Amino acid sequence: MPVLVTCECGTSYDLKDEFAGKLVKCPNCGRPARAPSAATPSPQGQTDPAFDRDTFLLRQQLLKISEKYDVGDEEGNKLIFVERPAHLLRNLGALLAGAAILFGGMAGLAALPSSTTGSAATAWLVVIGMLIILVGAFAAGIAISAKRHVTFYRDESKRERLLDILQDKKFQPITMTYTVRDARGRPLARLGKNWLFNMIRKRWYVWAPDGRVLFLAKEDSVILSLLRRFLGPLFGLLRTNFIFLPAGTEDVIGEFKRKFTILDRYVLDMTADPQRLMDRRIAVALGVMLDTGERR
């Protein structure tokens, strides 16, 4: 059964059903559009009214142990409360446990009788022992520490949950990934960043639950990103801003910008995406991670 796609420019065209639900380019203007899928309801049909808009204002609450955000509309009316618990006591316990293993093991090696430390074989055993102690201390700290999930609520009463971002693993040395779930616990997407890419130009990926790359968020400029690495934020003049792109294109459909204020305030602007290619729940989740996930 053919799939009918209508582009923003007014062009309509048919595709084979194998393209249903996928991003395709208009043969007339080249803009990306998502082919409708009969099996999957459109984002507009399943989105909570709190997410049914194109512009969001994010404000981080200061002087809080856990990271907390208020998400509002253009007029500043609060729509969503976001919390990422710090798990301070548990993570402090993990740090202390790792330190105890490290210093206890090193003290044990230092207490070896001097008569046994002269041979080459013993020296190798000491080196191997030190490596085991280091790995053991690190592994114990990771095992005891808590994952830092992010939860979106209707308000600060936290009675109604709207969205979750789950940290997939405690330790991921190259690519950190997170799963976005809706209010019923169904996966919407996976978010992730590559630490190696971040050294030059920060970028985050958005994958569909089936593993397809849907969108990319990256710093707005290569030149500015390099200046930020060498000069830092420069009193706010080099604020780290991101642009959102559909995978495989250079068409900007959204922007995440930090406002020039003393407090942490951000604007998520998706007005360049009138077709709602990007589910606004995913866009807001990505915006929060671009701040808390980058420790800005």
XYZ file of C-alpha atoms in Angstrom:
296
model
C 0.000 0.000 0.000
C 1.593 3.329 -1.034
C 2.375 5.989 1.558
C 1.340 9.570 0.775
C 3.789 12.251 1.951
C 2.972 15.969 1.842
C 5.896 18.379 2.161
C 5.823 21.851 3.715
C 6.335 23.307 0.218
C 3.001 21.796 -0.867
C 4.397 18.912 -2.915
C 2.666 15.543 -2.411
C 4.191 12.273 -3.519
C 3.688 8.530 -3.028
C 6.281 6.119 -1.649
C 6.378 2.391 -1.125
C 5.152 1.170 2.253
C 8.720 0.236 3.197
C 9.357 3.963 3.731
C 6.532 4.307 6.282
C 7.696 6.096 9.416
C 11.088 7.046 7.925
C 12.626 10.431 7.114
C 12.597 11.132 3.373
C 13.570 14.114 1.249
C 11.091 16.007 -0.880
C 11.908 15.533 -4.590
C 10.960 19.162 -5.232
C 12.632 21.237 -2.487
C 14.798 18.652 -0.696
C 13.318 19.312 2.768
C 13.133 16.309 5.130
C 9.702 14.922 5.967
C 8.627 11.885 7.916
C 6.453 9.476 5.981
C 3.292 8.618 7.951
C 2.941 5.174 9.445
C -0.359 3.430 9.937
C 1.133 1.277 12.685
C 2.426 4.163 14.774
C 0.291 7.115 15.910
C 1.692 10.543 15.164
C 3.552 12.359 17.966
C 0.816 15.012 18.098
C -1.766 12.330 18.880
C 0.098 10.911 21.855
C 1.765 14.016 23.281
C 0.697 15.552 26.571
C -0.560 19.158 26.229
C 2.468 20.333 28.224
C 4.653 19.385 25.244
C 2.278 20.675 22.570
C 4.185 23.810 21.590
C 7.311 24.892 19.713
C 9.107 27.081 22.268
C 10.121 26.088 25.786
C 11.954 28.043 28.471
C 14.190 26.033 30.815
C 15.380 27.432 34.127
C 17.647 25.529 36.483
C 16.893 25.954 40.168
C 20.028 27.080 41.981
C 21.357 26.087 45.413
C 19.932 22.581 45.098
C 21.854 19.362 45.789
C 19.901 17.544 43.088
C 19.604 19.153 39.666
C 16.122 20.620 39.202
C 14.565 22.512 36.302
C 11.363 24.398 35.633
C 10.148 24.145 32.036
C 7.708 26.843 30.939
C 6.093 28.410 27.914
C 7.055 31.680 26.226
C 5.206 33.689 28.871
C 7.069 31.953 31.672
C 4.130 29.851 32.877
C 5.409 26.644 34.466
C 4.510 23.492 32.549
C 6.879 20.774 33.755
C 9.122 20.121 36.761
C 12.325 18.165 36.085
C 14.543 16.473 38.672
C 17.817 14.576 38.456
C 18.635 13.306 41.977
C 22.270 13.519 43.037
C 22.126 10.464 45.396
C 24.731 12.284 47.451
C 25.032 9.839 50.356
C 25.171 6.729 48.182
C 27.717 8.197 45.780
C 29.777 9.490 48.698
C 29.717 5.970 50.122
C 30.920 4.623 46.776
C 33.803 7.088 46.817
C 34.762 6.151 50.367
C 34.569 2.431 49.583
C 36.854 2.836 46.594
C 39.288 4.922 48.643
C 39.293 2.334 51.440
C 40.165 -0.476 49.019
C 42.845 1.656 47.377
C 44.618 2.820 50.527
C 44.142 -0.515 52.311
C 45.662 -2.415 49.402
C 48.574 0.000 49.072
C 49.224 -0.242 52.806
C 49.281 -4.016 52.511
C 51.853 -3.872 49.710
C 53.963 -1.382 51.666
C 53.938 -3.748 54.654
C 55.643 -6.552 52.730
C 58.890 -7.619 54.419
C 61.920 -5.916 52.912
C 63.567 -9.301 52.472
C 60.989 -10.280 49.859
C 61.196 -7.173 47.716
C 64.576 -7.615 46.163
C 63.865 -10.079 43.366
C 62.509 -9.226 39.936
C 59.665 -11.717 40.343
C 58.526 -10.002 43.519
C 58.689 -6.611 41.802
C 56.365 -7.894 39.080
C 53.986 -9.279 41.697
C 53.893 -5.862 43.372
C 53.072 -4.172 40.041
C 50.319 -6.697 39.306
C 49.004 -6.283 42.839
C 48.832 -2.498 42.401
C 46.874 -2.893 39.152
C 44.432 -5.291 40.819
C 43.947 -2.855 43.692
C 43.294 0.070 41.315
C 40.821 -1.925 39.226
C 39.132 -3.304 42.340
C 38.750 0.145 43.913
C 37.289 1.556 40.693
C 34.932 -1.407 40.196
C 33.701 -1.210 43.791
C 33.004 2.507 43.453
C 31.039 1.957 40.234
C 29.075 -0.971 41.705
C 27.994 0.985 44.791
C 27.237 4.283 43.035
C 23.723 5.050 41.769
C 22.576 5.712 38.231
C 21.380 9.277 37.790
C 18.032 9.122 36.050
C 15.998 12.200 35.082
C 12.252 12.421 35.747
C 9.737 14.907 34.314
C 6.673 15.691 36.459
C 3.572 17.801 35.983
C 4.641 20.019 38.888
C 6.780 20.029 42.020
C 4.302 17.843 43.894
C 5.703 14.973 41.760
C 2.357 13.168 41.794
C 2.116 12.811 38.009
C 5.058 11.560 35.971
C 5.258 12.642 32.333
C 8.599 11.361 31.093
C 11.771 9.525 32.164
C 15.373 9.565 30.999
C 17.160 6.453 32.238
C 20.944 6.209 32.360
C 21.628 2.907 30.589
C 24.892 2.023 32.350
C 26.905 3.461 35.205
C 30.181 3.340 33.300
C 30.500 3.801 29.553
C 34.034 4.887 28.644
C 33.363 6.174 25.103
C 29.650 6.563 24.414
C 27.185 7.467 27.176
C 23.592 6.482 26.376
C 20.212 7.193 27.930
C 16.718 5.837 27.220
C 13.751 8.214 27.007
C 10.443 6.659 28.132
C 6.925 8.067 28.070
C 4.509 8.216 31.013
C 3.594 4.540 30.511
C 7.216 3.395 30.467
C 7.355 2.829 26.709
C 10.687 3.722 25.041
C 10.529 6.764 22.779
C 14.201 7.118 21.855
C 17.776 6.748 23.032
C 20.092 9.706 23.534
C 23.864 9.457 23.504
C 27.120 11.311 23.186
C 30.632 10.268 22.226
C 33.339 11.586 24.555
C 35.917 11.631 21.734
C 33.793 13.869 19.497
C 33.175 16.193 22.442
C 36.845 17.133 22.501
C 36.376 19.078 19.260
C 32.670 19.779 18.826
C 30.050 18.557 21.261
C 27.316 16.471 19.704
C 24.479 14.244 20.841
C 22.645 11.581 18.850
C 18.985 10.581 18.969
C 18.246 6.966 18.028
C 14.852 5.368 17.489
C 14.059 2.347 19.708
C 15.008 0.117 16.757
C 18.478 1.693 16.550
C 18.005 4.048 13.582
C 19.690 7.450 13.896
C 16.940 10.069 13.826
C 18.516 13.374 14.819
C 21.791 15.039 15.725
C 22.386 17.912 18.148
C 25.719 19.678 17.853
C 27.388 22.924 18.831
C 26.306 25.739 16.573
C 29.788 26.455 15.163
C 33.103 24.615 14.830
C 35.054 27.857 15.275
C 33.126 28.832 18.402
C 33.485 25.318 19.823
C 37.276 25.498 19.446
C 37.358 28.964 21.025
C 35.339 27.603 23.950
C 37.905 24.814 24.443
C 40.795 27.287 24.668
C 39.150 30.361 26.214
C 36.284 28.862 28.216
C 32.906 30.641 28.371
C 34.645 34.051 28.523
C 32.216 35.556 31.041
C 29.243 34.243 29.094
C 30.246 35.691 25.729
C 31.042 32.206 24.366
C 27.911 30.447 25.583
C 27.551 26.846 24.373
C 24.531 26.688 22.054
C 23.285 23.692 20.067
C 21.402 23.157 16.818
C 19.144 20.171 16.025
C 19.346 18.432 12.639
C 17.575 15.418 11.112
C 20.077 12.617 10.493
C 21.876 12.922 7.165
C 20.911 16.548 6.544
C 22.160 20.027 7.380
C 18.633 21.419 7.823
C 18.342 23.088 11.226
C 14.977 22.253 12.791
C 15.670 23.459 16.328
C 17.993 25.457 18.561
C 18.925 25.217 22.222
C 20.468 28.465 23.450
C 21.594 29.762 26.782
C 20.307 33.234 27.537
C 22.771 35.938 28.559
C 21.807 36.031 32.256
C 23.488 35.344 35.581
C 21.176 32.394 36.237
C 21.063 29.269 34.040
C 18.216 29.961 31.610
C 17.765 28.320 28.232
C 15.460 28.618 25.240
C 14.472 25.547 23.242
C 13.170 26.863 19.927
C 11.578 24.323 17.565
C 9.673 26.798 15.367
C 11.826 25.734 12.382
C 10.138 22.319 12.607
C 6.462 23.039 11.757
C 5.963 19.451 10.574
C 6.868 18.155 14.026
C 9.562 15.849 12.659
C 10.971 15.762 16.172
C 8.636 14.670 18.959
C 8.591 17.582 21.391
C 8.983 15.199 24.333
C 12.281 14.046 22.854
C 13.291 17.641 22.110
C 12.711 18.730 25.732
C 14.475 15.620 27.060
C 17.444 16.354 24.809
C 17.496 19.989 25.940
C 17.724 18.974 29.601
C 20.543 16.516 28.840
C 22.444 19.166 26.875
C 22.717 21.032 30.159
C 22.925 18.454 32.936
C 24.677 15.843 30.738
C 27.380 18.328 29.768
C 27.714 19.741 33.314
C 27.304 23.271 31.984
